[in-house]
Short mmCIF file of C-alpha atoms in Angstrom, two decimals:
data_model
loop_
_atom_site.label_atom_id
_atom_site.label_comp_id
_atom_site.label_asym_id
_atom_site.label_seq_id
_atom_site.Cartn_x
_atom_site.Cartn_y
_atom_site.Cartn_z
CA MET A 252 71.80 54.09 -41.66
CA ASN A 253 71.31 51.12 -43.99
CA THR A 254 74.87 49.85 -44.35
CA GLY A 255 74.12 47.42 -47.17
CA GLY A 256 72.18 50.04 -49.09
CA SER A 257 74.90 52.63 -48.47
CA VAL A 258 77.57 50.39 -49.92
CA LEU A 259 75.34 49.54 -52.87
CA LEU A 260 74.78 53.18 -53.77
CA LEU A 261 78.48 53.95 -53.46
CA ILE A 262 79.30 51.04 -55.77
CA LEU A 263 76.73 52.35 -58.24
CA LEU A 264 78.63 55.64 -58.30
CA MET A 265 82.15 54.23 -58.44
CA LEU A 266 81.72 51.33 -60.86
CA PRO A 267 81.47 53.38 -64.10
CA LEU A 268 84.36 55.60 -62.97
CA VAL A 269 86.53 52.55 -62.33
CA GLY A 270 85.42 51.15 -65.69
CA SER A 271 86.49 54.38 -67.36
CA LEU A 272 89.98 54.06 -65.88
CA VAL A 273 90.22 50.41 -66.94
CA VAL A 274 89.09 51.04 -70.52
CA ALA A 275 91.15 54.18 -71.21
CA PRO A 276 94.57 52.43 -71.52
CA LEU A 277 93.29 49.81 -74.00
CA LYS A 278 94.19 51.92 -77.03
CA GLY A 279 95.81 49.11 -78.96
CA ASP A 280 92.96 46.64 -78.47
CA PRO A 281 89.65 48.27 -79.44
CA ARG A 282 87.74 44.97 -79.36
CA THR A 283 88.72 44.32 -75.74
CA ALA A 284 87.95 47.95 -74.86
CA LYS A 285 84.42 47.57 -76.25
CA PHE A 286 83.67 44.37 -74.37
CA VAL A 287 85.14 45.62 -71.10
CA ALA A 288 83.14 48.86 -71.31
CA LEU A 289 79.94 46.99 -72.15
CA GLY A 290 80.61 44.58 -69.29
CA PHE A 291 80.90 47.41 -66.78
CA ALA A 292 77.71 49.01 -68.14
CA LEU A 293 75.75 45.76 -67.89
CA VAL A 294 76.91 45.17 -64.32
CA GLU A 295 75.81 48.72 -63.54
CA LEU A 296 72.41 47.92 -65.03
CA VAL A 297 72.08 44.85 -62.81
CA LEU A 298 73.11 46.84 -59.72
CA THR A 299 70.58 49.53 -60.59
CA ALA A 300 67.89 46.84 -60.72
CA VAL A 301 68.98 45.73 -57.24
CA VAL A 302 68.75 49.35 -56.03
CA TRP A 303 65.28 49.63 -57.59
CA PHE A 304 63.99 46.60 -55.72
CA SER A 305 65.78 47.67 -52.52
CA TYR A 306 63.88 50.96 -52.56
CA SER A 307 60.89 50.97 -50.22
CA VAL A 308 57.99 53.03 -51.57
CA PRO A 309 55.99 53.06 -48.30
CA ALA A 310 59.05 54.32 -46.42
CA ALA A 311 59.44 57.11 -48.97
CA ALA A 312 55.86 58.17 -48.32
CA GLY A 313 56.06 58.43 -44.56
CA GLY A 314 59.63 57.96 -43.40
CA ALA A 315 63.03 59.44 -44.14
CA ARG A 316 63.23 61.81 -47.10
CA PHE A 317 66.00 59.72 -48.70
CA GLN A 318 66.86 56.04 -48.69
CA LEU A 319 70.06 54.01 -49.06
CA GLU A 320 71.87 56.94 -47.46
CA LEU A 321 75.60 57.26 -47.00
CA SER A 322 77.20 60.24 -45.27
CA VAL A 323 80.91 60.65 -44.55
CA GLU A 324 82.48 63.87 -43.28
CA TRP A 325 84.40 65.41 -46.17
CA ILE A 326 85.59 68.95 -45.39
CA PRO A 327 84.74 69.56 -41.73
CA ALA A 328 85.72 73.24 -41.79
CA PHE A 329 83.03 73.93 -44.37
CA GLY A 330 80.41 71.50 -43.08
CA THR A 331 80.52 69.40 -46.24
CA HIS A 332 79.81 65.69 -46.39
CA PHE A 333 80.20 63.04 -49.02
CA ALA A 334 76.51 62.29 -48.75
CA LEU A 335 74.48 60.10 -51.07
CA GLY A 336 70.84 59.10 -50.99
CA ILE A 337 67.89 58.63 -53.32
CA ASP A 338 64.19 59.32 -53.45
CA GLY A 339 61.79 58.18 -56.16
CA ILE A 340 62.72 61.05 -58.47
CA ALA A 341 66.43 60.26 -58.30
CA LEU A 342 65.79 56.53 -58.61
CA VAL A 343 64.00 56.75 -61.95
CA MET A 344 66.78 58.97 -63.31
CA LEU A 345 69.40 56.44 -62.21
CA ALA A 346 67.38 53.74 -63.96
CA LEU A 347 67.26 55.85 -67.14
CA ILE A 348 71.05 56.24 -67.18
CA ALA A 349 71.59 52.54 -66.51
CA VAL A 350 69.36 51.57 -69.43
CA LEU A 351 70.69 54.09 -71.96
CA VAL A 352 74.45 53.63 -71.46
CA PRO A 353 74.64 49.94 -72.59
CA ILE A 354 72.43 50.84 -75.55
CA VAL A 355 74.72 53.75 -76.44
CA LEU A 356 77.80 51.53 -76.18
CA ALA A 357 76.22 48.86 -78.39
CA PHE A 358 75.18 51.49 -80.93
CA SER A 359 78.69 52.98 -80.96
CA TRP A 360 80.26 49.54 -81.52
CA GLU A 361 81.04 50.28 -85.16
CA GLU A 362 80.80 54.07 -85.12
CA LYS A 363 83.41 55.72 -87.31
CA LEU A 364 85.54 58.04 -85.21
CA PRO A 365 87.65 61.00 -86.42
CA GLU A 366 91.17 60.16 -87.49
CA GLY A 367 93.53 59.75 -84.57
CA ARG A 368 90.76 59.10 -82.04
CA THR A 369 90.54 55.76 -80.25
CA VAL A 370 87.60 53.57 -79.32
CA SER A 371 88.98 53.15 -75.81
CA GLY A 372 89.05 56.92 -75.34
CA PHE A 373 85.46 57.37 -76.48
CA PHE A 374 84.07 54.47 -74.44
CA SER A 375 86.07 55.60 -71.41
CA LEU A 376 84.48 59.04 -71.62
CA LEU A 377 81.00 57.51 -71.89
CA LEU A 378 81.54 55.55 -68.69
CA ALA A 379 82.99 58.59 -66.93
CA ALA A 380 79.92 60.62 -67.88
CA GLN A 381 77.70 57.87 -66.51
CA GLY A 382 79.47 57.78 -63.16
CA LEU A 383 79.38 61.56 -62.72
CA LEU A 384 75.68 61.69 -63.63
CA VAL A 385 74.98 59.08 -60.96
CA GLY A 386 76.71 61.43 -58.52
CA VAL A 387 74.57 64.36 -59.64
CA PHE A 388 71.31 62.51 -59.03
CA ALA A 389 72.39 60.77 -55.82
CA ALA A 390 74.11 63.64 -53.98
CA THR A 391 72.34 64.89 -50.85
CA ASP A 392 74.97 67.49 -49.96
CA VAL A 393 74.59 70.70 -51.96
CA PHE A 394 78.33 71.28 -52.32
CA LEU A 395 78.88 67.68 -53.43
CA PHE A 396 76.10 68.13 -55.97
CA TYR A 397 77.85 71.24 -57.27
CA VAL A 398 81.12 69.33 -57.67
CA PHE A 399 79.44 66.59 -59.70
CA PHE A 400 77.42 69.19 -61.63
CA GLU A 401 80.61 70.85 -62.85
CA ALA A 402 82.65 67.67 -63.26
CA MET A 403 80.13 66.06 -65.61
CA LEU A 404 80.92 68.78 -68.15
CA ILE A 405 84.43 67.42 -68.67
CA PRO A 406 83.71 64.06 -70.39
CA MET A 407 80.92 65.58 -72.49
CA TYR A 408 83.19 68.44 -73.56
CA PHE A 409 85.83 65.99 -74.78
CA MET A 410 83.29 63.71 -76.47
CA ILE A 411 81.98 66.66 -78.49
CA GLY A 412 85.32 68.41 -79.02
CA ARG A 413 87.42 65.36 -79.94
CA PHE A 414 84.93 62.92 -81.46
CA GLY A 415 82.29 65.18 -83.00
CA GLY A 416 81.52 66.64 -86.42
CA PRO A 417 83.26 69.32 -88.51
CA ARG A 418 82.36 72.19 -86.13
CA ARG A 419 83.04 70.18 -83.00
CA GLN A 420 85.48 72.63 -81.42
CA TYR A 421 83.01 75.49 -81.68
CA ALA A 422 80.13 73.38 -80.34
CA ALA A 423 82.21 71.97 -77.47
CA MET A 424 83.44 75.39 -76.40
CA LYS A 425 79.93 76.86 -76.56
CA PHE A 426 78.58 73.97 -74.48
CA PHE A 427 81.35 74.34 -71.91
CA LEU A 428 81.14 78.13 -71.58
CA TYR A 429 77.36 78.17 -71.20
CA SER A 430 77.46 75.40 -68.60
CA LEU A 431 80.44 76.87 -66.77
CA LEU A 432 78.81 80.29 -66.58
CA GLY A 433 75.65 78.77 -65.13
CA GLY A 434 77.70 76.76 -62.67
CA LEU A 435 79.62 79.82 -61.46
CA ILE A 436 76.38 81.72 -60.89
CA MET A 437 75.05 78.75 -58.94
CA LEU A 438 78.26 78.64 -56.89
CA ALA A 439 77.52 82.17 -55.65
CA SER A 440 74.12 80.96 -54.46
CA VAL A 441 75.64 77.83 -52.89
CA ILE A 442 77.99 80.04 -50.86
CA GLY A 443 75.12 82.36 -49.98
CA LEU A 444 73.03 79.40 -48.84
CA PHE A 445 75.88 78.26 -46.59
CA ALA A 446 76.11 81.74 -45.06
CA VAL A 447 72.37 81.89 -44.44
CA SER A 448 72.43 78.46 -42.83
CA GLY A 449 75.14 79.69 -40.46
CA GLU A 450 72.85 82.52 -39.35
CA LYS A 451 69.74 80.36 -39.00
CA LEU A 452 71.22 77.14 -37.64
CA GLY A 453 74.23 78.41 -35.71
CA ALA A 454 76.68 76.57 -37.99
CA GLY A 455 76.95 76.55 -41.74
CA THR A 456 75.92 73.38 -43.53
CA PHE A 457 75.46 72.03 -47.05
CA THR A 458 73.29 69.07 -45.98
CA TRP A 459 70.11 69.09 -48.05
CA VAL A 460 67.80 67.94 -45.25
CA ASP A 461 69.01 70.64 -42.83
CA LEU A 462 68.78 73.34 -45.48
CA GLN A 463 65.25 72.32 -46.39
CA ARG A 464 64.11 72.42 -42.77
CA MET A 465 65.29 76.01 -42.40
CA ALA A 466 63.82 77.12 -45.77
CA ALA A 467 60.57 78.47 -44.34
CA SER A 468 62.47 80.81 -42.00
CA VAL A 469 64.51 82.47 -44.77
CA PRO A 470 63.06 85.84 -45.91
CA GLU A 471 61.46 85.86 -49.35
CA SER A 472 63.85 88.52 -50.68
CA THR A 473 66.85 86.40 -49.71
CA GLN A 474 65.25 83.31 -51.21
CA ILE A 475 64.72 85.10 -54.51
CA TRP A 476 68.39 85.99 -54.89
CA LEU A 477 69.51 82.48 -53.96
CA PHE A 478 66.84 80.93 -56.19
CA LEU A 479 67.99 82.94 -59.21
CA GLY A 480 71.54 81.58 -58.92
CA PHE A 481 70.34 77.97 -58.94
CA PHE A 482 67.71 78.70 -61.58
CA ALA A 483 70.24 80.22 -64.00
CA ALA A 484 72.37 77.06 -63.93
CA PHE A 485 69.38 74.73 -64.28
CA ALA A 486 67.66 76.81 -66.99
CA ILE A 487 70.84 76.65 -69.07
CA LYS A 488 71.16 72.92 -68.53
CA ALA A 489 67.51 72.07 -69.24
CA PRO A 490 67.56 74.19 -71.47
CA LEU A 491 64.81 76.80 -71.30
CA VAL A 492 64.46 79.60 -73.82
CA PRO A 493 66.40 81.94 -74.05
CA PHE A 494 69.23 79.89 -72.50
CA HIS A 495 68.96 77.14 -75.11
CA THR A 496 71.27 78.14 -77.93
CA TRP A 497 74.08 75.77 -76.96
CA LEU A 498 71.94 72.65 -77.40
CA PRO A 499 71.30 72.65 -81.20
CA ASP A 500 75.01 73.16 -81.93
CA SER A 501 76.13 70.56 -79.40
CA ALA A 502 73.59 67.96 -80.51
CA ALA A 503 74.40 68.53 -84.18
CA GLU A 504 78.17 68.12 -83.77
CA ALA A 505 78.28 65.47 -81.03
CA PRO A 506 78.83 61.85 -82.05
CA VAL A 507 75.52 60.03 -81.94
CA GLY A 508 76.34 58.07 -78.78
CA ALA A 509 77.28 61.22 -76.88
CA GLY A 510 74.27 63.00 -78.34
CA VAL A 511 71.94 60.37 -76.90
CA LEU A 512 73.35 60.98 -73.42
CA LEU A 513 73.23 64.73 -74.01
CA VAL A 514 69.54 64.96 -74.97
CA GLY A 515 68.49 61.84 -73.09
CA VAL A 516 70.03 62.36 -69.64
CA LEU A 517 72.41 65.29 -69.19
CA ASP A 518 69.86 68.00 -69.91
CA LYS A 519 67.51 66.37 -67.36
CA VAL A 520 69.89 67.62 -64.69
CA GLY A 521 68.28 71.03 -65.11
CA THR A 522 64.70 69.93 -64.52
CA PHE A 523 65.84 67.56 -61.78
CA GLY A 524 67.51 70.56 -60.15
CA PHE A 525 64.24 72.48 -60.20
CA LEU A 526 62.52 69.67 -58.30
CA ARG A 527 65.34 68.82 -55.90
CA TYR A 528 66.79 72.25 -55.12
CA CYS A 529 64.80 75.26 -56.37
CA LEU A 530 61.38 74.28 -55.04
CA PRO A 531 62.19 72.67 -51.65
CA LEU A 532 65.03 75.03 -50.64
CA PHE A 533 63.41 78.26 -51.87
CA PRO A 534 59.64 77.67 -51.61
CA LEU A 535 58.58 81.31 -51.35
CA ALA A 536 60.80 82.38 -54.24
CA SER A 537 59.55 79.47 -56.35
CA GLN A 538 55.95 80.58 -55.92
CA ARG A 539 56.75 84.24 -56.48
CA LEU A 540 58.74 83.64 -59.67
CA ALA A 541 56.57 80.84 -61.05
CA PRO A 542 54.79 83.12 -63.60
CA LEU A 543 58.16 84.06 -65.10
CA VAL A 544 59.22 80.42 -65.42
CA LEU A 545 55.84 79.40 -66.81
CA THR A 546 56.09 82.14 -69.43
CA LEU A 547 59.51 80.87 -70.48
CA ALA A 548 58.15 77.31 -70.54
CA VAL A 549 55.27 78.15 -72.88
CA ILE A 550 57.54 80.24 -75.10
CA GLY A 551 59.90 77.27 -75.26
CA ILE A 552 57.10 74.88 -76.23
CA LEU A 553 55.94 77.06 -79.12
CA TYR A 554 59.36 78.37 -80.17
CA GLY A 555 61.00 74.95 -80.12
CA ALA A 556 58.13 73.41 -82.07
CA LEU A 557 58.13 76.14 -84.73
CA LEU A 558 61.88 75.90 -85.25
CA ALA A 559 61.67 72.09 -85.37
CA VAL A 560 59.16 72.39 -88.23
CA GLY A 561 61.62 74.48 -90.25
CA GLN A 562 64.77 72.44 -89.62
CA THR A 563 66.67 70.92 -92.53
CA ASP A 564 69.33 69.26 -90.32
CA MET A 565 67.96 66.13 -88.64
CA LYS A 566 70.17 66.30 -85.55
CA ARG A 567 69.23 69.93 -84.97
CA PHE A 568 65.62 68.88 -85.51
CA VAL A 569 65.87 66.47 -82.57
CA ALA A 570 67.47 69.20 -80.45
CA TYR A 571 64.61 71.63 -81.09
CA THR A 572 61.99 69.00 -80.32
CA SER A 573 63.77 68.56 -76.97
CA ILE A 574 63.50 72.29 -76.25
CA ALA A 575 59.74 72.06 -76.82
CA HIS A 576 59.46 69.00 -74.58
CA PHE A 577 61.37 70.67 -71.77
CA GLY A 578 58.81 73.45 -71.85
CA PHE A 579 56.17 70.87 -70.91
CA ILE A 580 58.35 69.56 -68.08
CA ALA A 581 58.90 73.07 -66.68
CA LEU A 582 55.17 73.74 -66.97
CA GLY A 583 54.43 70.67 -64.85
CA ILE A 584 57.05 71.55 -62.24
CA PHE A 585 56.00 75.17 -61.70
CA SER A 586 52.25 74.45 -61.68
CA PHE A 587 52.61 73.03 -58.15
CA SER A 588 50.33 70.01 -58.14
CA SER A 589 51.20 66.40 -57.38
CA GLN A 590 49.79 65.23 -60.73
CA ALA A 591 51.83 67.80 -62.64
CA PHE A 592 54.94 66.96 -60.60
CA ALA A 593 54.49 63.24 -61.30
CA GLY A 594 53.84 63.92 -64.98
CA ALA A 595 56.93 66.13 -65.26
CA THR A 596 59.14 63.52 -63.59
CA LEU A 597 57.76 60.73 -65.77
CA TYR A 598 58.17 63.04 -68.78
CA MET A 599 61.88 63.31 -67.96
CA VAL A 600 62.19 59.53 -68.14
CA ASN A 601 60.02 59.12 -71.22
CA HIS A 602 61.75 61.93 -73.06
CA GLY A 603 65.08 60.21 -72.47
CA ILE A 604 63.71 56.99 -73.96
CA SER A 605 61.84 58.49 -76.91
CA THR A 606 64.31 61.19 -77.91
CA GLY A 607 67.23 58.85 -77.26
CA MET A 608 65.71 56.37 -79.69
CA LEU A 609 64.93 59.12 -82.23
CA PHE A 610 68.53 60.33 -82.06
CA ILE A 611 69.82 56.79 -82.59
CA VAL A 612 67.55 56.22 -85.60
CA VAL A 613 68.65 59.55 -87.08
CA GLY A 614 72.24 58.44 -86.52
CA LEU A 615 71.59 55.16 -88.35
CA LEU A 616 70.13 57.11 -91.25
CA ILE A 617 73.12 59.46 -91.37
CA VAL A 618 75.59 56.54 -91.30
CA ARG A 619 73.92 55.08 -94.38
CA GLY A 620 73.39 58.26 -96.35
CA GLY A 621 76.36 60.31 -95.19
CA SER A 622 74.23 63.43 -94.74
CA ARG A 623 72.32 65.11 -91.91
CA LEU A 624 70.00 67.02 -94.25
CA VAL A 625 66.34 66.06 -94.49
CA GLY A 626 66.25 66.93 -98.17
CA ASP A 627 68.93 64.34 -98.97
CA TYR A 628 66.56 61.46 -98.17
CA GLY A 629 63.30 60.13 -99.53
CA GLY A 630 61.52 56.82 -99.98
CA VAL A 631 63.72 55.10 -97.41
CA HIS A 632 60.89 52.71 -96.51
CA LYS A 633 61.35 51.08 -99.93
CA VAL A 634 64.94 50.08 -99.23
CA ALA A 635 65.06 49.91 -95.43
CA PRO A 636 61.57 49.15 -94.07
CA LEU A 637 62.75 48.25 -90.57
CA LEU A 638 64.67 51.50 -90.27
CA ALA A 639 61.61 53.42 -91.45
CA GLY A 640 59.43 51.55 -88.98
CA THR A 641 61.65 52.33 -86.01
CA PHE A 642 61.77 55.98 -87.09
CA LEU A 643 57.97 56.02 -87.03
CA VAL A 644 57.80 54.41 -83.57
CA ALA A 645 60.27 56.94 -82.14
CA GLY A 646 58.43 59.80 -83.82
CA LEU A 647 55.00 58.71 -82.59
CA SER A 648 56.35 58.39 -79.07
CA SER A 649 57.88 61.85 -79.36
CA LEU A 650 54.52 63.37 -80.32
CA ALA A 651 52.85 61.52 -77.41
CA LEU A 652 50.52 59.23 -79.34
CA PRO A 653 48.14 57.37 -76.97
CA GLY A 654 49.59 53.96 -76.19
CA THR A 655 53.16 55.24 -76.16
CA ASN A 656 55.13 56.17 -73.07
CA SER A 657 55.08 59.93 -73.61
CA PHE A 658 51.30 60.15 -73.73
CA ILE A 659 50.66 59.46 -70.06
CA SER A 660 53.35 61.90 -68.89
CA GLU A 661 52.13 64.70 -71.17
CA PHE A 662 48.54 64.00 -70.14
CA LEU A 663 49.43 64.19 -66.43
CA VAL A 664 51.29 67.46 -66.94
CA LEU A 665 48.33 69.09 -68.71
CA VAL A 666 45.65 67.71 -66.38
CA GLY A 667 47.70 68.56 -63.29
CA SER A 668 48.64 72.04 -64.51
CA TYR A 669 45.19 73.22 -65.57
CA PRO A 670 43.62 73.69 -62.09
CA ARG A 671 46.30 76.21 -61.05
CA GLU A 672 47.45 77.57 -64.41
CA PRO A 673 44.65 77.28 -66.99
CA VAL A 674 45.95 80.01 -69.33
CA TYR A 675 49.48 78.63 -69.57
CA THR A 676 48.12 75.10 -69.99
CA ILE A 677 45.81 76.06 -72.84
CA LEU A 678 48.63 77.85 -74.63
CA ALA A 679 50.88 74.82 -74.16
CA THR A 680 48.38 72.50 -75.83
CA VAL A 681 49.06 74.30 -79.11
CA GLY A 682 52.49 72.67 -78.97
CA ILE A 683 50.83 69.26 -79.28
CA ILE A 684 49.54 70.24 -82.71
CA PHE A 685 52.97 71.42 -83.78
CA ALA A 686 54.51 68.18 -82.49
CA ALA A 687 52.34 66.13 -84.83
CA LEU A 688 53.25 68.49 -87.65
CA TYR A 689 57.03 68.41 -87.25
CA VAL A 690 57.32 64.67 -86.59
CA LEU A 691 55.08 63.56 -89.44
CA TRP A 692 56.60 66.14 -91.80
CA VAL A 693 60.13 64.79 -91.29
CA TYR A 694 58.92 61.19 -91.51
CA GLN A 695 57.02 61.88 -94.74
CA ARG A 696 59.96 63.71 -96.30
CA THR A 697 62.58 61.09 -95.49
CA MET A 698 60.74 57.77 -95.42
CA GLN A 699 57.74 57.99 -97.72
CA GLY A 700 57.21 58.56 -101.42
CA PRO A 701 59.49 57.53 -104.29
CA LEU A 702 63.21 57.01 -103.91
CA ARG A 703 64.77 60.45 -103.97
CA GLY A 704 67.38 62.58 -102.30
CA SER A 705 71.10 62.65 -103.01
CA ALA A 706 72.04 60.55 -99.96
CA VAL A 707 69.74 57.64 -100.80
CA LEU A 708 70.35 57.74 -104.55
CA ALA A 709 74.12 58.04 -104.25
CA ALA A 710 74.27 55.08 -101.86
CA LEU A 711 72.13 52.93 -104.13
CA ASP A 712 73.95 54.02 -107.25
CA GLY A 713 77.31 53.29 -105.67
CA ALA A 714 76.24 49.75 -104.85
CA GLY A 715 74.12 48.78 -107.77
CA GLY A 716 75.57 50.80 -110.60
CA PRO A 717 73.91 53.45 -112.75
CA GLY A 718 70.18 53.04 -112.95
CA THR A 719 69.81 51.13 -109.71
CA MET A 720 69.05 54.32 -107.86
CA LEU A 721 65.99 54.96 -110.02
CA ASP A 722 64.51 51.50 -109.64
CA PRO A 723 61.60 51.73 -107.14
CA SER A 724 61.62 47.94 -106.73
CA VAL A 725 65.05 47.93 -105.08
CA SER A 726 64.70 46.46 -101.62
CA LEU A 727 67.81 45.88 -99.58
CA ASN A 728 66.16 43.31 -97.36
CA LYS A 729 66.03 41.05 -100.43
CA GLY A 730 69.81 40.90 -100.54
CA GLY A 731 72.21 42.43 -102.98
CA GLY A 732 75.14 44.57 -102.03
CA SER A 733 73.33 47.88 -101.82
CA GLY A 734 74.95 50.75 -99.99
CA PHE A 735 71.77 51.56 -98.04
CA PRO A 736 71.16 48.45 -95.94
CA ASP A 737 68.30 47.85 -93.56
CA LEU A 738 68.88 47.34 -89.83
CA SER A 739 71.49 44.77 -88.89
CA LYS A 740 71.01 42.28 -86.07
CA ARG A 741 73.11 44.44 -83.77
CA GLU A 742 71.04 47.53 -84.58
CA ILE A 743 67.81 45.63 -84.00
CA ALA A 744 69.17 44.52 -80.62
CA VAL A 745 70.01 48.14 -79.80
CA LEU A 746 66.53 49.46 -80.64
CA THR A 747 64.39 46.62 -79.32
CA PRO A 748 64.72 47.50 -75.60
CA LEU A 749 63.69 51.09 -76.33
CA ILE A 750 60.65 49.99 -78.32
CA VAL A 751 59.66 47.62 -75.51
CA LEU A 752 59.97 50.42 -72.93
CA ILE A 753 57.92 52.78 -75.10
CA LEU A 754 55.06 50.27 -75.26
CA VAL A 755 55.29 48.87 -71.73
CA ILE A 756 55.34 52.27 -70.03
CA GLY A 757 52.67 53.46 -72.45
CA PHE A 758 50.24 50.77 -71.33
CA PHE A 759 51.52 50.06 -67.79
CA PRO A 760 52.96 53.26 -66.26
CA GLY A 761 51.81 52.27 -62.77
CA PRO A 762 55.04 50.72 -61.43
CA VAL A 763 57.07 53.81 -62.36
CA LEU A 764 54.44 56.23 -61.06
CA ASP A 765 54.24 54.29 -57.79
CA VAL A 766 57.92 55.04 -57.23
CA ILE A 767 57.63 58.70 -58.24
CA THR A 768 54.38 59.72 -56.50
CA PRO A 769 55.45 59.70 -52.82
CA SER A 770 58.53 61.79 -53.59
CA VAL A 771 56.67 64.41 -55.61
CA GLY A 772 54.07 64.54 -52.84
CA ALA A 773 56.86 65.26 -50.35
CA THR A 774 58.20 67.97 -52.66
CA LEU A 775 54.80 69.66 -52.86
CA LYS A 776 54.57 69.58 -49.06
CA GLU A 777 58.02 71.19 -48.83
CA VAL A 778 56.87 73.99 -51.13
CA GLY A 779 54.07 74.65 -48.64
CA LEU A 780 51.09 74.34 -50.97
CA MET A 781 48.03 72.16 -50.73
CA ASP A 782 47.33 69.92 -53.68
CA LEU A 783 44.33 70.80 -55.83
CA PRO A 784 41.97 68.22 -57.29
CA VAL A 785 41.47 68.06 -61.03
CA GLY A 786 39.08 70.84 -61.92
CA GLY A 787 39.95 72.85 -58.79
CA LEU A 788 40.26 76.61 -58.66
CA SER A 789 43.34 78.44 -59.85
CA ARG A 790 45.35 80.18 -57.17
#
């Protein structure tokens, strides 16, 4: 056991939770609450960088399955341990959380909250969500993972239900019930897995490594039943069609900061679960049921894209683009090749960056115009060129333009999936066409053309008086007290790291892929399949 690494990973888990407890009581001093929360998030970012550089890629390729491990006996009677550890897949997800949370806090610095709600309460919940998500990705005991999986619902439920939009109570309850139902189904499989381990190993255990070693000896019929319990929870969380209906409502009503975590990180728990639990622990069931999952993935790609094209609400638009993107991730995971696995994992990271940025830019637009409707905006580039430019960058990354981060991950998924699943891959490529259509359509409607739309015109008219709203020469970056300002210095600082990541990963994905590749190779070996070269025969 690496004692230093163990302590470091435990601190990474506990620090945001401690920060949440420190920030929560600061109700009467919102400024202090903001700085304290941001301070904890920045320290977490630094510690995550230390964890990144402490991770040994060669060891991951040929040594222990997890690194920086910590295991303490928790409930001896049930064979449970408080066990933490990371592989390359978990590491990149921890890095994604660490990057997004400070950005979300900085974005939410001046966010208008519902009456009676406090900044300290909102920022405390954000930090609590961060800490629990770290636990989800770092847990190496199945029961501990389940505890974190359920616990992370609590801060997100309150962020939506207490700080969200007009239909926040409905959206929060729908989110909670869907997630709770999936979690309860998974609990049945967790218990079943413990019982099976007692039969196969002589004593029941929840330790991931022990469960994976016995996986090959579990009958396929038993694996299928256990797989379905885990799959139900993860398919809801991802979400895959037809388990997706909670996401558009939750994303639409959540405050923007919570929405970024929702579409950027929390829904990755589902696809992470496929890679960490469904495939290695139930390899025979995963192969047997792969056609079903691939069918749902392709349906999700096309269905999500078609609904995104027809959306009039911008936050729901982002939610439906996410459903389409998660179809690509599921396609890569259940195509069983190292390239597709690597592409799917990188896609999880890149989707968090791109869609997180798109959600933030949409939030900035809504703050200025006071409306979520696409039709209430037009010609924004004339009055807020920087805002329009960042919208375009986020949109182009979302549609996987070459040179942006999403391109390499989508390319790896398609190239890696084709040898085993050519039909599903060809059908999925249609989604690329729809992606260009829905992104450019929304951009053209809101940002291009003459000044139009009630949100833009009302803001300009309110600031400049009657007639100002019809003047195409109005440009807020030239000064004047217009009600539709361009990006502030704080907003530029919020978006700049995301733009840098989009371009850096787009041109230099190697360092991230180097971390991911050994772990996805180990996962493929655990499934029991040989990798196929590009252009190989379908199984």
